[in-house]
PDB file of N, CA and C in Angstrom:
ATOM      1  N   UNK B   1      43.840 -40.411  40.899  1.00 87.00           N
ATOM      2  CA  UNK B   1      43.610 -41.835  40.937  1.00 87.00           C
ATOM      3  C   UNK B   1      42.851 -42.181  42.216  1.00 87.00           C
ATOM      4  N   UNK B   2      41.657 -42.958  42.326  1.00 90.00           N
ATOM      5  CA  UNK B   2      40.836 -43.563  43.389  1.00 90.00           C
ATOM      6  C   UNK B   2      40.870 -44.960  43.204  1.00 90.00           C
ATOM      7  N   UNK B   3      41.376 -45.292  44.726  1.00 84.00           N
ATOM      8  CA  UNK B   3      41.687 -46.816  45.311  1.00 84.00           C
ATOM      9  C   UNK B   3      40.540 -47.160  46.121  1.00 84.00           C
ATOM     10  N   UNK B   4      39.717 -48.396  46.003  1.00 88.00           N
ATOM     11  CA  UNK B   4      39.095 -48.938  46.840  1.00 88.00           C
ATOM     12  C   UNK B   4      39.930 -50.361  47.053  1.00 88.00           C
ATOM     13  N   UNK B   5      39.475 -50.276  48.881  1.00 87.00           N
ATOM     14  CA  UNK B   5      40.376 -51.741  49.402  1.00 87.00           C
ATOM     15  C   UNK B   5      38.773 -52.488  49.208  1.00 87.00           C
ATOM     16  N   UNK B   6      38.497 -53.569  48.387  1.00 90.00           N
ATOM     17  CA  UNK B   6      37.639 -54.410  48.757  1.00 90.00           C
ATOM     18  C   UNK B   6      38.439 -55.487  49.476  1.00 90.00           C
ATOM     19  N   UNK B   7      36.860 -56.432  50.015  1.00 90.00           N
ATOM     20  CA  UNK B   7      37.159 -57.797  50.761  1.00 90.00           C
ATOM     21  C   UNK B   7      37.276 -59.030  49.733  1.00 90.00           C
ATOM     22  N   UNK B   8      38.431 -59.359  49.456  1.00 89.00           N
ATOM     23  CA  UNK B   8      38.088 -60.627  48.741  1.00 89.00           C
ATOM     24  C   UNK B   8      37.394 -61.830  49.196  1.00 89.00           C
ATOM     25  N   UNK B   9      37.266 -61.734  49.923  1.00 88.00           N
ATOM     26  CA  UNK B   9      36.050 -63.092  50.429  1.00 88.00           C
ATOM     27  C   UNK B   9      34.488 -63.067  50.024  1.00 88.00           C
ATOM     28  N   UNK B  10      34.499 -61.771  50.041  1.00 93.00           N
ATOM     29  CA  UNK B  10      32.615 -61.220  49.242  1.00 93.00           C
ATOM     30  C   UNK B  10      32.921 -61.131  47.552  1.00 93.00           C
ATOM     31  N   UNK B  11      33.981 -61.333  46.950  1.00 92.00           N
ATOM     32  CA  UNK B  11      34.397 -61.115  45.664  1.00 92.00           C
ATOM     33  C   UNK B  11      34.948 -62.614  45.568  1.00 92.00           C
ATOM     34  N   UNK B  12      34.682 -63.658  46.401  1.00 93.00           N
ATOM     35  CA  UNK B  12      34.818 -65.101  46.503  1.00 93.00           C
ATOM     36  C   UNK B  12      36.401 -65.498  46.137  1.00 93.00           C
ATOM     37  N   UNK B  13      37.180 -64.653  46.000  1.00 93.00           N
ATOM     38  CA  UNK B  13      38.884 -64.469  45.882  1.00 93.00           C
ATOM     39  C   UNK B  13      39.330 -65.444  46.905  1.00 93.00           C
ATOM     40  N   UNK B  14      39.005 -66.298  47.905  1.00 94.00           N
ATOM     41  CA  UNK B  14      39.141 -66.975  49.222  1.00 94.00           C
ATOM     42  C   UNK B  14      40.860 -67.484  49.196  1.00 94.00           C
ATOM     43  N   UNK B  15      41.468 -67.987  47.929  1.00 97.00           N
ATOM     44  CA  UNK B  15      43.019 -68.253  48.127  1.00 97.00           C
ATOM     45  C   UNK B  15      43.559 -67.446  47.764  1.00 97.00           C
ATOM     46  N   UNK B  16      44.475 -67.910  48.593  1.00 97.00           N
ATOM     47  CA  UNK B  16      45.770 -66.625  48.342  1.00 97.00           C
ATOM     48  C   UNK B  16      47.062 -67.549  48.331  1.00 97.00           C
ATOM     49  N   UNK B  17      47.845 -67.393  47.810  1.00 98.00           N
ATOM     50  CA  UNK B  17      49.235 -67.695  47.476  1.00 98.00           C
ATOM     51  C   UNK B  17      50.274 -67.318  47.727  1.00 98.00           C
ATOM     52  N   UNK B  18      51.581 -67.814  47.863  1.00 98.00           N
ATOM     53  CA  UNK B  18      52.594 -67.003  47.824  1.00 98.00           C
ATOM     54  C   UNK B  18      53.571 -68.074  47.143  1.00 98.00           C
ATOM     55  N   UNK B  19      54.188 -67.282  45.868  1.00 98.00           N
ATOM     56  CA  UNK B  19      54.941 -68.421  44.755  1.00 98.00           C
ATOM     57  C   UNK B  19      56.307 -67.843  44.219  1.00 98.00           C
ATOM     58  N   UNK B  20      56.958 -68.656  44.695  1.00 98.00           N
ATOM     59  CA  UNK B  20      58.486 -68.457  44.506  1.00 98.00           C
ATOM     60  C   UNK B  20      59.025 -69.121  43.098  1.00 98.00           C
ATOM     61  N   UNK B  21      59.368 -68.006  42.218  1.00 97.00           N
ATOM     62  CA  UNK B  21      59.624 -68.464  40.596  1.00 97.00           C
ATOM     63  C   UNK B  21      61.229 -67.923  40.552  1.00 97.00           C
ATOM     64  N   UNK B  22      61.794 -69.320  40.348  1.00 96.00           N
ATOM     65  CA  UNK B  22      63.124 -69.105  39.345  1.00 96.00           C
ATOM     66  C   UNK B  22      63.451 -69.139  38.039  1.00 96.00           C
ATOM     67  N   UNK B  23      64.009 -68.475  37.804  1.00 95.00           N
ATOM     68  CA  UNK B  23      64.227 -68.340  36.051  1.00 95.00           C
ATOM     69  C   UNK B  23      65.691 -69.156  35.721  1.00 95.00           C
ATOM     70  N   UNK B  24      65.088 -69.299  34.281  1.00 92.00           N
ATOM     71  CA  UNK B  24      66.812 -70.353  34.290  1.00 92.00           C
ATOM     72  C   UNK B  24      68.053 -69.691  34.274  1.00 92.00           C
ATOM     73  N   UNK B  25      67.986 -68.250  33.924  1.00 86.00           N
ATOM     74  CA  UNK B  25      69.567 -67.465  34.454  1.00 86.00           C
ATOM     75  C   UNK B  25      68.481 -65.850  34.714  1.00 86.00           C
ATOM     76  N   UNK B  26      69.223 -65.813  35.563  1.00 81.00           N
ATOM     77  CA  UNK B  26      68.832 -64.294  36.876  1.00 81.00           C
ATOM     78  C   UNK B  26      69.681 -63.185  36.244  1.00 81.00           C
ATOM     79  N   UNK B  27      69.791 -62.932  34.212  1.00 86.00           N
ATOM     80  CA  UNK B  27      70.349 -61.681  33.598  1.00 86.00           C
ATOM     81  C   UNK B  27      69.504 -60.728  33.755  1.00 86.00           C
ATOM     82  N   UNK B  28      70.117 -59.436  33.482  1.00 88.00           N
ATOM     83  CA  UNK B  28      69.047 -58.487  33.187  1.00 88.00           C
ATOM     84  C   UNK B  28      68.105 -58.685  31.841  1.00 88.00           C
ATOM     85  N   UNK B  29      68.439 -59.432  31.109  1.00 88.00           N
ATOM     86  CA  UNK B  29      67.156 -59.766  29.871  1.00 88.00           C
ATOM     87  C   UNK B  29      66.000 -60.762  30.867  1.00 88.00           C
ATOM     88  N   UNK B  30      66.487 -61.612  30.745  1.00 88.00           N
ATOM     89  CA  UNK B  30      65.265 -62.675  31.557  1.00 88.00           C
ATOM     90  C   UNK B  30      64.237 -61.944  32.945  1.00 88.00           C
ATOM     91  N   UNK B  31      65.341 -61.457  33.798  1.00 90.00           N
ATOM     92  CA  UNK B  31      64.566 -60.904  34.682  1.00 90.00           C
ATOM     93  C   UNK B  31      63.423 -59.945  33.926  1.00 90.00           C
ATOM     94  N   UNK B  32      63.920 -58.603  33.246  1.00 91.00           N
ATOM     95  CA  UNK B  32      62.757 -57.990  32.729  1.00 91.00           C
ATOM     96  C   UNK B  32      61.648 -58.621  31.808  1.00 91.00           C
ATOM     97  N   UNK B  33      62.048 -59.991  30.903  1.00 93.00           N
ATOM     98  CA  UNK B  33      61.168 -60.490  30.487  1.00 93.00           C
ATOM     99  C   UNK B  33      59.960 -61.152  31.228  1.00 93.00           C
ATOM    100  N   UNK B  34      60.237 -61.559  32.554  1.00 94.00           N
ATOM    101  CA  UNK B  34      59.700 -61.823  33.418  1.00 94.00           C
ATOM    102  C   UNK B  34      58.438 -60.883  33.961  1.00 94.00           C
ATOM    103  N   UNK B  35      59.272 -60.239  34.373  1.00 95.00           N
ATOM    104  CA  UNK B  35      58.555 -58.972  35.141  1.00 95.00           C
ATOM    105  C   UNK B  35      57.161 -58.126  34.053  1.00 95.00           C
ATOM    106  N   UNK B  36      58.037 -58.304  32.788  1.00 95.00           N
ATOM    107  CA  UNK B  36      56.862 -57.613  31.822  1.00 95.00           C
ATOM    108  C   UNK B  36      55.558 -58.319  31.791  1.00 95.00           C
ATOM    109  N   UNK B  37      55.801 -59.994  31.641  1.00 96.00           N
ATOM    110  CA  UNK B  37      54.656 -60.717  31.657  1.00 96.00           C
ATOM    111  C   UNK B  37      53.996 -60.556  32.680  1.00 96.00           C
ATOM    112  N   UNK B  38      54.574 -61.316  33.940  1.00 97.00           N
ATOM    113  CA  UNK B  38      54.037 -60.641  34.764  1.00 97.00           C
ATOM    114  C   UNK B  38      53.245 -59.689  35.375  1.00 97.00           C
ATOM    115  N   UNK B  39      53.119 -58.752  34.517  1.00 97.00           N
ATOM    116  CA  UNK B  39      52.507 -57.337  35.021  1.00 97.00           C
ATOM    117  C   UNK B  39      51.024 -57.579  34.679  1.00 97.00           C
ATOM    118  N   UNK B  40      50.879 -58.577  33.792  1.00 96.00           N
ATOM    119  CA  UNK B  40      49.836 -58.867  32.642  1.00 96.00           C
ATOM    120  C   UNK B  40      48.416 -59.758  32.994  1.00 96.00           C
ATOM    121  N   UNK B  41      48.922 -60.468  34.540  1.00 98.00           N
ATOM    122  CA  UNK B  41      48.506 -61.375  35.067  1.00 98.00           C
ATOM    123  C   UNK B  41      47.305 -60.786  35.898  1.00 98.00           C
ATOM    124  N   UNK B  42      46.191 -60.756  36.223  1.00 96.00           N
ATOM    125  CA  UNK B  42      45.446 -59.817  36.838  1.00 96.00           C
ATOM    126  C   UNK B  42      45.651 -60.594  38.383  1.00 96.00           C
ATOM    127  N   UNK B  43      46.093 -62.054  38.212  1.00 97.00           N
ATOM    128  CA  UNK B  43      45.704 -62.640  39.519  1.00 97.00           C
ATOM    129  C   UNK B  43      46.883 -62.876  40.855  1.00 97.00           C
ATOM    130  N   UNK B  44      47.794 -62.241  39.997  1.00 98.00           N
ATOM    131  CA  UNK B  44      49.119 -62.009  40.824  1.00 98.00           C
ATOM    132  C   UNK B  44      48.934 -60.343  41.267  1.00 98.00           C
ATOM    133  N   UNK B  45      48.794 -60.106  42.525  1.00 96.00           N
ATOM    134  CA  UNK B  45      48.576 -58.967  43.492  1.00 96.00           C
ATOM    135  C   UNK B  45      50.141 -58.266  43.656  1.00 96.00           C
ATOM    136  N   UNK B  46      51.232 -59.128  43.838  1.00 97.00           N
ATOM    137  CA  UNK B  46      52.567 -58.123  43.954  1.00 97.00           C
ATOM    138  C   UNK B  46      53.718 -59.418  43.254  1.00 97.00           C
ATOM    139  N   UNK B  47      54.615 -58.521  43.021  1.00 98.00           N
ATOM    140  CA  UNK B  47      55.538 -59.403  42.192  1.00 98.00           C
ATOM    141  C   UNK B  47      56.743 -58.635  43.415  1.00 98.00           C
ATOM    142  N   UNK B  48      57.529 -59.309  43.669  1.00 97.00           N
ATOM    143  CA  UNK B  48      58.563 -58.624  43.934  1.00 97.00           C
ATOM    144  C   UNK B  48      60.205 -59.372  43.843  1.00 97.00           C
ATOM    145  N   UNK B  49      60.807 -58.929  43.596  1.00 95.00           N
ATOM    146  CA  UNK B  49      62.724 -59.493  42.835  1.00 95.00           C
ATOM    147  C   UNK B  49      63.212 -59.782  44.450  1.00 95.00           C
ATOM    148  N   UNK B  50      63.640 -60.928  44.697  1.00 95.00           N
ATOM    149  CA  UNK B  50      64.079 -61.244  45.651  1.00 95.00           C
ATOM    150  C   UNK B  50      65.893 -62.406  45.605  1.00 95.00           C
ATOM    151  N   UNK B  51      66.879 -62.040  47.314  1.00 94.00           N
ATOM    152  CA  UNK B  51      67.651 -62.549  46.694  1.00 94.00           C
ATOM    153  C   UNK B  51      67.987 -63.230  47.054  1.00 94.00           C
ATOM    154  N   UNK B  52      68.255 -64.889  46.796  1.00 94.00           N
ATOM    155  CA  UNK B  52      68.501 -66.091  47.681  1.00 94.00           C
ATOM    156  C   UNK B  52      68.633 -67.155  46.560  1.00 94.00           C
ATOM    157  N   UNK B  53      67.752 -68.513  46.411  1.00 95.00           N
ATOM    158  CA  UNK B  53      67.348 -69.204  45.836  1.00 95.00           C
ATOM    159  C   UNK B  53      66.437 -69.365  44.891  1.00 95.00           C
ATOM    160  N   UNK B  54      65.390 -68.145  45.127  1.00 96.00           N
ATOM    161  CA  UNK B  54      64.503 -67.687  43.879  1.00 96.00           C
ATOM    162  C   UNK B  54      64.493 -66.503  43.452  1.00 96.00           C
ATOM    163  N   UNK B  55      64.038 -65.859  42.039  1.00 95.00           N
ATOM    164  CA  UNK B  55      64.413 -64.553  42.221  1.00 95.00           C
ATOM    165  C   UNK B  55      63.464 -63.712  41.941  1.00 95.00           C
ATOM    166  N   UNK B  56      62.395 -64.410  41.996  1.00 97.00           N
ATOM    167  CA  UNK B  56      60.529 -63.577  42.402  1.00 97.00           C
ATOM    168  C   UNK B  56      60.078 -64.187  43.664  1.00 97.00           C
ATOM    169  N   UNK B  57      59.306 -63.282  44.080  1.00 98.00           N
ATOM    170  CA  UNK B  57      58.075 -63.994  44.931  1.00 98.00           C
ATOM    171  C   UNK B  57      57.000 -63.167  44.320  1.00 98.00           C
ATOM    172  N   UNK B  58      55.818 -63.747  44.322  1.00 98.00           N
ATOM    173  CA  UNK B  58      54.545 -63.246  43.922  1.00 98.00           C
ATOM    174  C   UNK B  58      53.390 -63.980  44.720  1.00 98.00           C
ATOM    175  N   UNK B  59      52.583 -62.676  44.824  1.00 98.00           N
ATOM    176  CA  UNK B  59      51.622 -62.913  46.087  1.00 98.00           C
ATOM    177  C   UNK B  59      50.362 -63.528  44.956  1.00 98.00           C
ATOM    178  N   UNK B  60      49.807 -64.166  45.012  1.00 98.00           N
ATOM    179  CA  UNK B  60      48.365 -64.523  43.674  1.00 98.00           C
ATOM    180  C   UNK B  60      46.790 -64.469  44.920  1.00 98.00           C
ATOM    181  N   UNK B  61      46.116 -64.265  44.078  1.00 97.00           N
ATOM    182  CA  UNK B  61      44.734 -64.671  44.654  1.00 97.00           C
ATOM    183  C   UNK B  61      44.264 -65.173  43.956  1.00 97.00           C
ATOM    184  N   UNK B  62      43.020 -66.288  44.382  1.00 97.00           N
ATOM    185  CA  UNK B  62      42.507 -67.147  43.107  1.00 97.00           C
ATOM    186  C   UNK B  62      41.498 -67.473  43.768  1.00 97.00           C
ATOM    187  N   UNK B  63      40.118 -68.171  43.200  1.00 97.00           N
ATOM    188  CA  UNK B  63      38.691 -68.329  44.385  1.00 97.00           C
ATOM    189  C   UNK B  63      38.642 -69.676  44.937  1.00 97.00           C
ATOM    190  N   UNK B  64      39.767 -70.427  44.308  1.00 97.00           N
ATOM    191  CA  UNK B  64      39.984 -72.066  45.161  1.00 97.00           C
ATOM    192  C   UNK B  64      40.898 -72.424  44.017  1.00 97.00           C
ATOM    193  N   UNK B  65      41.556 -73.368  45.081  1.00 97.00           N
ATOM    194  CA  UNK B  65      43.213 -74.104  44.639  1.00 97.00           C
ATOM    195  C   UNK B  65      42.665 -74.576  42.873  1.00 97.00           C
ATOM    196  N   UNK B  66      41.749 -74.884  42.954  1.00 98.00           N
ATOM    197  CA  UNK B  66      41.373 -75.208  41.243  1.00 98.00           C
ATOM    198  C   UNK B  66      41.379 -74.037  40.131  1.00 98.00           C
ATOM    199  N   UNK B  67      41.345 -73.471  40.765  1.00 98.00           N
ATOM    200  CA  UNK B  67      41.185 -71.941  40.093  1.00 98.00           C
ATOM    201  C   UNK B  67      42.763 -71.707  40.077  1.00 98.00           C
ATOM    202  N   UNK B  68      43.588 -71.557  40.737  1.00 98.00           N
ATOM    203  CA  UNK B  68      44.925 -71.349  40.812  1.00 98.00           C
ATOM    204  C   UNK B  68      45.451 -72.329  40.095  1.00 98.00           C
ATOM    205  N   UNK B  69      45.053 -74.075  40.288  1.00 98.00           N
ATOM    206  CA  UNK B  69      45.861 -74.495  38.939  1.00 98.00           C
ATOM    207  C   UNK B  69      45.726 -74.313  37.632  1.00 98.00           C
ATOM    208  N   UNK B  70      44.452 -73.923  36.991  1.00 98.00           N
ATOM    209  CA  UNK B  70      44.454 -73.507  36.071  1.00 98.00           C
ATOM    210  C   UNK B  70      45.433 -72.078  35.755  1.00 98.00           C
ATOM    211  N   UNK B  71      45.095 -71.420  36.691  1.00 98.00           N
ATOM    212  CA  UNK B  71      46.171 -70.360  36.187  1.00 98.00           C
ATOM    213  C   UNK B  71      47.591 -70.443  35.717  1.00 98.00           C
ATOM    214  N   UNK B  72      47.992 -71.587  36.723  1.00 98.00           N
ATOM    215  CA  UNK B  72      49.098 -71.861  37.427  1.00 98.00           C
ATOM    216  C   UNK B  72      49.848 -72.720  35.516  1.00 98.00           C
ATOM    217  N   UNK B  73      48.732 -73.755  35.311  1.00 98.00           N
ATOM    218  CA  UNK B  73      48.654 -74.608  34.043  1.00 98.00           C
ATOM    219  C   UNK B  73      48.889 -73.969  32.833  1.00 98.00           C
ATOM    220  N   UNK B  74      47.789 -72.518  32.729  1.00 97.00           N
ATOM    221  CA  UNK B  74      47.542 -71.880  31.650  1.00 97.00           C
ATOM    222  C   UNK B  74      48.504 -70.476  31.352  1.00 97.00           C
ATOM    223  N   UNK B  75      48.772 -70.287  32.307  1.00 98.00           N
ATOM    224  CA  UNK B  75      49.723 -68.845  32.583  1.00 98.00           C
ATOM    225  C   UNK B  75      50.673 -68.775  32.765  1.00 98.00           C
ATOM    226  N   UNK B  76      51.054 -69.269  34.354  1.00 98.00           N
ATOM    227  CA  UNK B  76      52.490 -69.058  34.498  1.00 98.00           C
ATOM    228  C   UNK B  76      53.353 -70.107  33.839  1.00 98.00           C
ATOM    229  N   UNK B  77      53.169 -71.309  34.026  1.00 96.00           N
ATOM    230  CA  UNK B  77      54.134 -72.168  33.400  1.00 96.00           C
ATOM    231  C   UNK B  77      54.581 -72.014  32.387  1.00 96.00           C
ATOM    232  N   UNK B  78      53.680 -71.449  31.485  1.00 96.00           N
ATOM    233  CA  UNK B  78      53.830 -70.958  29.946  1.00 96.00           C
ATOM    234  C   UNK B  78      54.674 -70.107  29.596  1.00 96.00           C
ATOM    235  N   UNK B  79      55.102 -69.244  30.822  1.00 95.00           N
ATOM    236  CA  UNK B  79      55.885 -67.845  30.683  1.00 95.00           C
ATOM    237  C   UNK B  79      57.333 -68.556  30.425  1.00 95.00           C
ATOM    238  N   UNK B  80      58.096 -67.935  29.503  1.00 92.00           N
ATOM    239  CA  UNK B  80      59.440 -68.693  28.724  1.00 92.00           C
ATOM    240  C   UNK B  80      60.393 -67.944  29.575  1.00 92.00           C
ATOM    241  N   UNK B  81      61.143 -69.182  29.820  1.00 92.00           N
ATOM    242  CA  UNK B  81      62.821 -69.078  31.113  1.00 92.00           C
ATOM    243  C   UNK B  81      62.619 -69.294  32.157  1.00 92.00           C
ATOM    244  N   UNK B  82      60.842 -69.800  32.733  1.00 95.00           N
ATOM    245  CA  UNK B  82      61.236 -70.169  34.331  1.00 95.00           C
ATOM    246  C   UNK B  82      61.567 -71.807  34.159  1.00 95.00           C
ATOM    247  N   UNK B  83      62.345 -71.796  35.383  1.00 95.00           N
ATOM    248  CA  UNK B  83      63.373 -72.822  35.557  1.00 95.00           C
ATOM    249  C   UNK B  83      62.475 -73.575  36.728  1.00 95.00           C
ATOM    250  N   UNK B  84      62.254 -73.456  37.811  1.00 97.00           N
ATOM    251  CA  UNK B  84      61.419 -73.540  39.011  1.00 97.00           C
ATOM    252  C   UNK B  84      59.849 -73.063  39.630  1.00 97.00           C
ATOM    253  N   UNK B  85      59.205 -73.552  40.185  1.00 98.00           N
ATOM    254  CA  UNK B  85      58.387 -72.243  40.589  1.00 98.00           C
ATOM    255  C   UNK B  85      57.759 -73.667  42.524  1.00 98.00           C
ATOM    256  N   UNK B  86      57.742 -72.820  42.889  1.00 98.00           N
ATOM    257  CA  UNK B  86      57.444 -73.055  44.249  1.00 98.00           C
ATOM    258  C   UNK B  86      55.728 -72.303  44.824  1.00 98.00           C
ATOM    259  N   UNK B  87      54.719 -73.674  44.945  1.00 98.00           N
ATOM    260  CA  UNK B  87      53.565 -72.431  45.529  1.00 98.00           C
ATOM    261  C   UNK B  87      53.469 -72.949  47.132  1.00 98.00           C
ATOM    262  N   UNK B  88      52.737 -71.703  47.867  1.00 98.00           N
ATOM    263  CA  UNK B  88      52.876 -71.945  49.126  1.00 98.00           C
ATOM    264  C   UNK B  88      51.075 -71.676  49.680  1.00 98.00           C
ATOM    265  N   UNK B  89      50.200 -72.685  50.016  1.00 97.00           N
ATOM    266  CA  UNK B  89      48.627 -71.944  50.632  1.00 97.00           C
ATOM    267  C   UNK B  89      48.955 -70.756  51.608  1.00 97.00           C
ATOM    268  N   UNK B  90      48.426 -70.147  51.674  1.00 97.00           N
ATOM    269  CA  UNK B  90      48.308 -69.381  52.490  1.00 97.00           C
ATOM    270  C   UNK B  90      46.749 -69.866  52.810  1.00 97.00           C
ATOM    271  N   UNK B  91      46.652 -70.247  54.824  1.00 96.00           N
ATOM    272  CA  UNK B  91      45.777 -71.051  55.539  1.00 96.00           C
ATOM    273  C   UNK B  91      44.760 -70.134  55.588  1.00 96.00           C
ATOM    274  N   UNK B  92      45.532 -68.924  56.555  1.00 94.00           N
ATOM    275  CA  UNK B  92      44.696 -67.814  57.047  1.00 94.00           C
ATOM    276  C   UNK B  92      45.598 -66.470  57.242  1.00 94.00           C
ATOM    277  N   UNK B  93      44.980 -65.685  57.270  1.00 93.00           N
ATOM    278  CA  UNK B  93      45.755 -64.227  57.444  1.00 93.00           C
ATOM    279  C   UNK B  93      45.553 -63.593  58.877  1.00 93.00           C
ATOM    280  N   UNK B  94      47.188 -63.712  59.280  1.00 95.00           N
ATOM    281  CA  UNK B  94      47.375 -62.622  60.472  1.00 95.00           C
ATOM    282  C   UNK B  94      47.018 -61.532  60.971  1.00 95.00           C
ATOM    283  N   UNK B  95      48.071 -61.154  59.440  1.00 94.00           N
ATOM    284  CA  UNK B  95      48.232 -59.100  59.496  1.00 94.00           C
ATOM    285  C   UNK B  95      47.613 -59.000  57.658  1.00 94.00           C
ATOM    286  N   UNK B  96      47.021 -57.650  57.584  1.00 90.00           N
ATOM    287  CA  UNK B  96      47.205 -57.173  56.217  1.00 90.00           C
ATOM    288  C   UNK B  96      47.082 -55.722  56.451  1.00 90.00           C
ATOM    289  N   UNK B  97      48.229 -55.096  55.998  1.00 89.00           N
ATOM    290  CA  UNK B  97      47.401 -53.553  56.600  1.00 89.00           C
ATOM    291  C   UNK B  97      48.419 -52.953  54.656  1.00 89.00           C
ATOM    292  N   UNK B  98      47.376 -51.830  54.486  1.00 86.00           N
ATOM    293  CA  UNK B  98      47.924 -50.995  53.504  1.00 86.00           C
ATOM    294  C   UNK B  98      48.439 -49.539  54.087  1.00 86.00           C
ATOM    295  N   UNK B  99      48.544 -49.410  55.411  1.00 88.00           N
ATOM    296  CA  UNK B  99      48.810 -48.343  56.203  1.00 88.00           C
ATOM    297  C   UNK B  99      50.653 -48.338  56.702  1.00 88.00           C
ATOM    298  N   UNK B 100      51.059 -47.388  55.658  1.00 91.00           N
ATOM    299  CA  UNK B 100      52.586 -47.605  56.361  1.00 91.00           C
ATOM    300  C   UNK B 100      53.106 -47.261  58.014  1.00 91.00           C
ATOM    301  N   UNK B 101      54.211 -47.143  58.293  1.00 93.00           N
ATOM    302  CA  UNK B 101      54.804 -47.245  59.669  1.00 93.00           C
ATOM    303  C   UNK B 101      54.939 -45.960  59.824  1.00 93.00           C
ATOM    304  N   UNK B 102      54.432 -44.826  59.825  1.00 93.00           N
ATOM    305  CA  UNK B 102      54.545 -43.490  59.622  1.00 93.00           C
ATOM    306  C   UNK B 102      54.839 -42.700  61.152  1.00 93.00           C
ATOM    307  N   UNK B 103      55.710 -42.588  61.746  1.00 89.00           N
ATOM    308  CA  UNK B 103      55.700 -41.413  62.849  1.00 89.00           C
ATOM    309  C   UNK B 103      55.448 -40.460  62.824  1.00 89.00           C
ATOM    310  N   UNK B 104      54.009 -39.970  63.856  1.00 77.00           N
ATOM    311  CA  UNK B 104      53.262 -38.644  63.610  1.00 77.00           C
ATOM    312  C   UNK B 104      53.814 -37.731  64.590  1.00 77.00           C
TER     313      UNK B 104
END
């Protein structure tokens, strides 16, 4: 398998997201129904099960907030059992590294 890291800013990707989705009960059916759709989405970058008040977070990229509501309109809302969903802009980026914490 060959990975290229492109720049999303030259691929005009410029938003980025971070969206906190609750489902209306946190079973093992719903959650995996979730997660399956999910997988399906090209514009959601990481999904991950989290445990507090929501029980996804998902990272999205989109090429402007208009672009994300449509997704947001056409896609996710549509997905059957979420209860909530929370989006957050992301302004600008700090850190991004795909390089783990590795001691050499």
């Amino acid at each position: 398998k060959i990975v290229a890291v492109l720049n999303p800013e030259k691929l005009n990707l410029r938003t980025q997201l971070f969206v906190q989705v609750k489902v209306s009960r946190a079973d093992v059916v719903n959650l995996n129904e979730f997660s399956q759709t999910i997988r399906d989405f090209p514009e959601v970058m990481e999904c991950h099960v989290i445990l507090g008040a929501f029980d996804f977070l998902l990272r999205v990229v989109a090429q402007d907030i208009h672009a994300y509501e449509k997704f947001f309109f056409e896609k996710l809302s549509r997905v059957p059992g979420i209860q909530e969903v929370n989006s957050f802009v992301a302004v600008s980026e700090i850190k991004a590294t795909t390089a783990l914490p590795l001691k050499i």
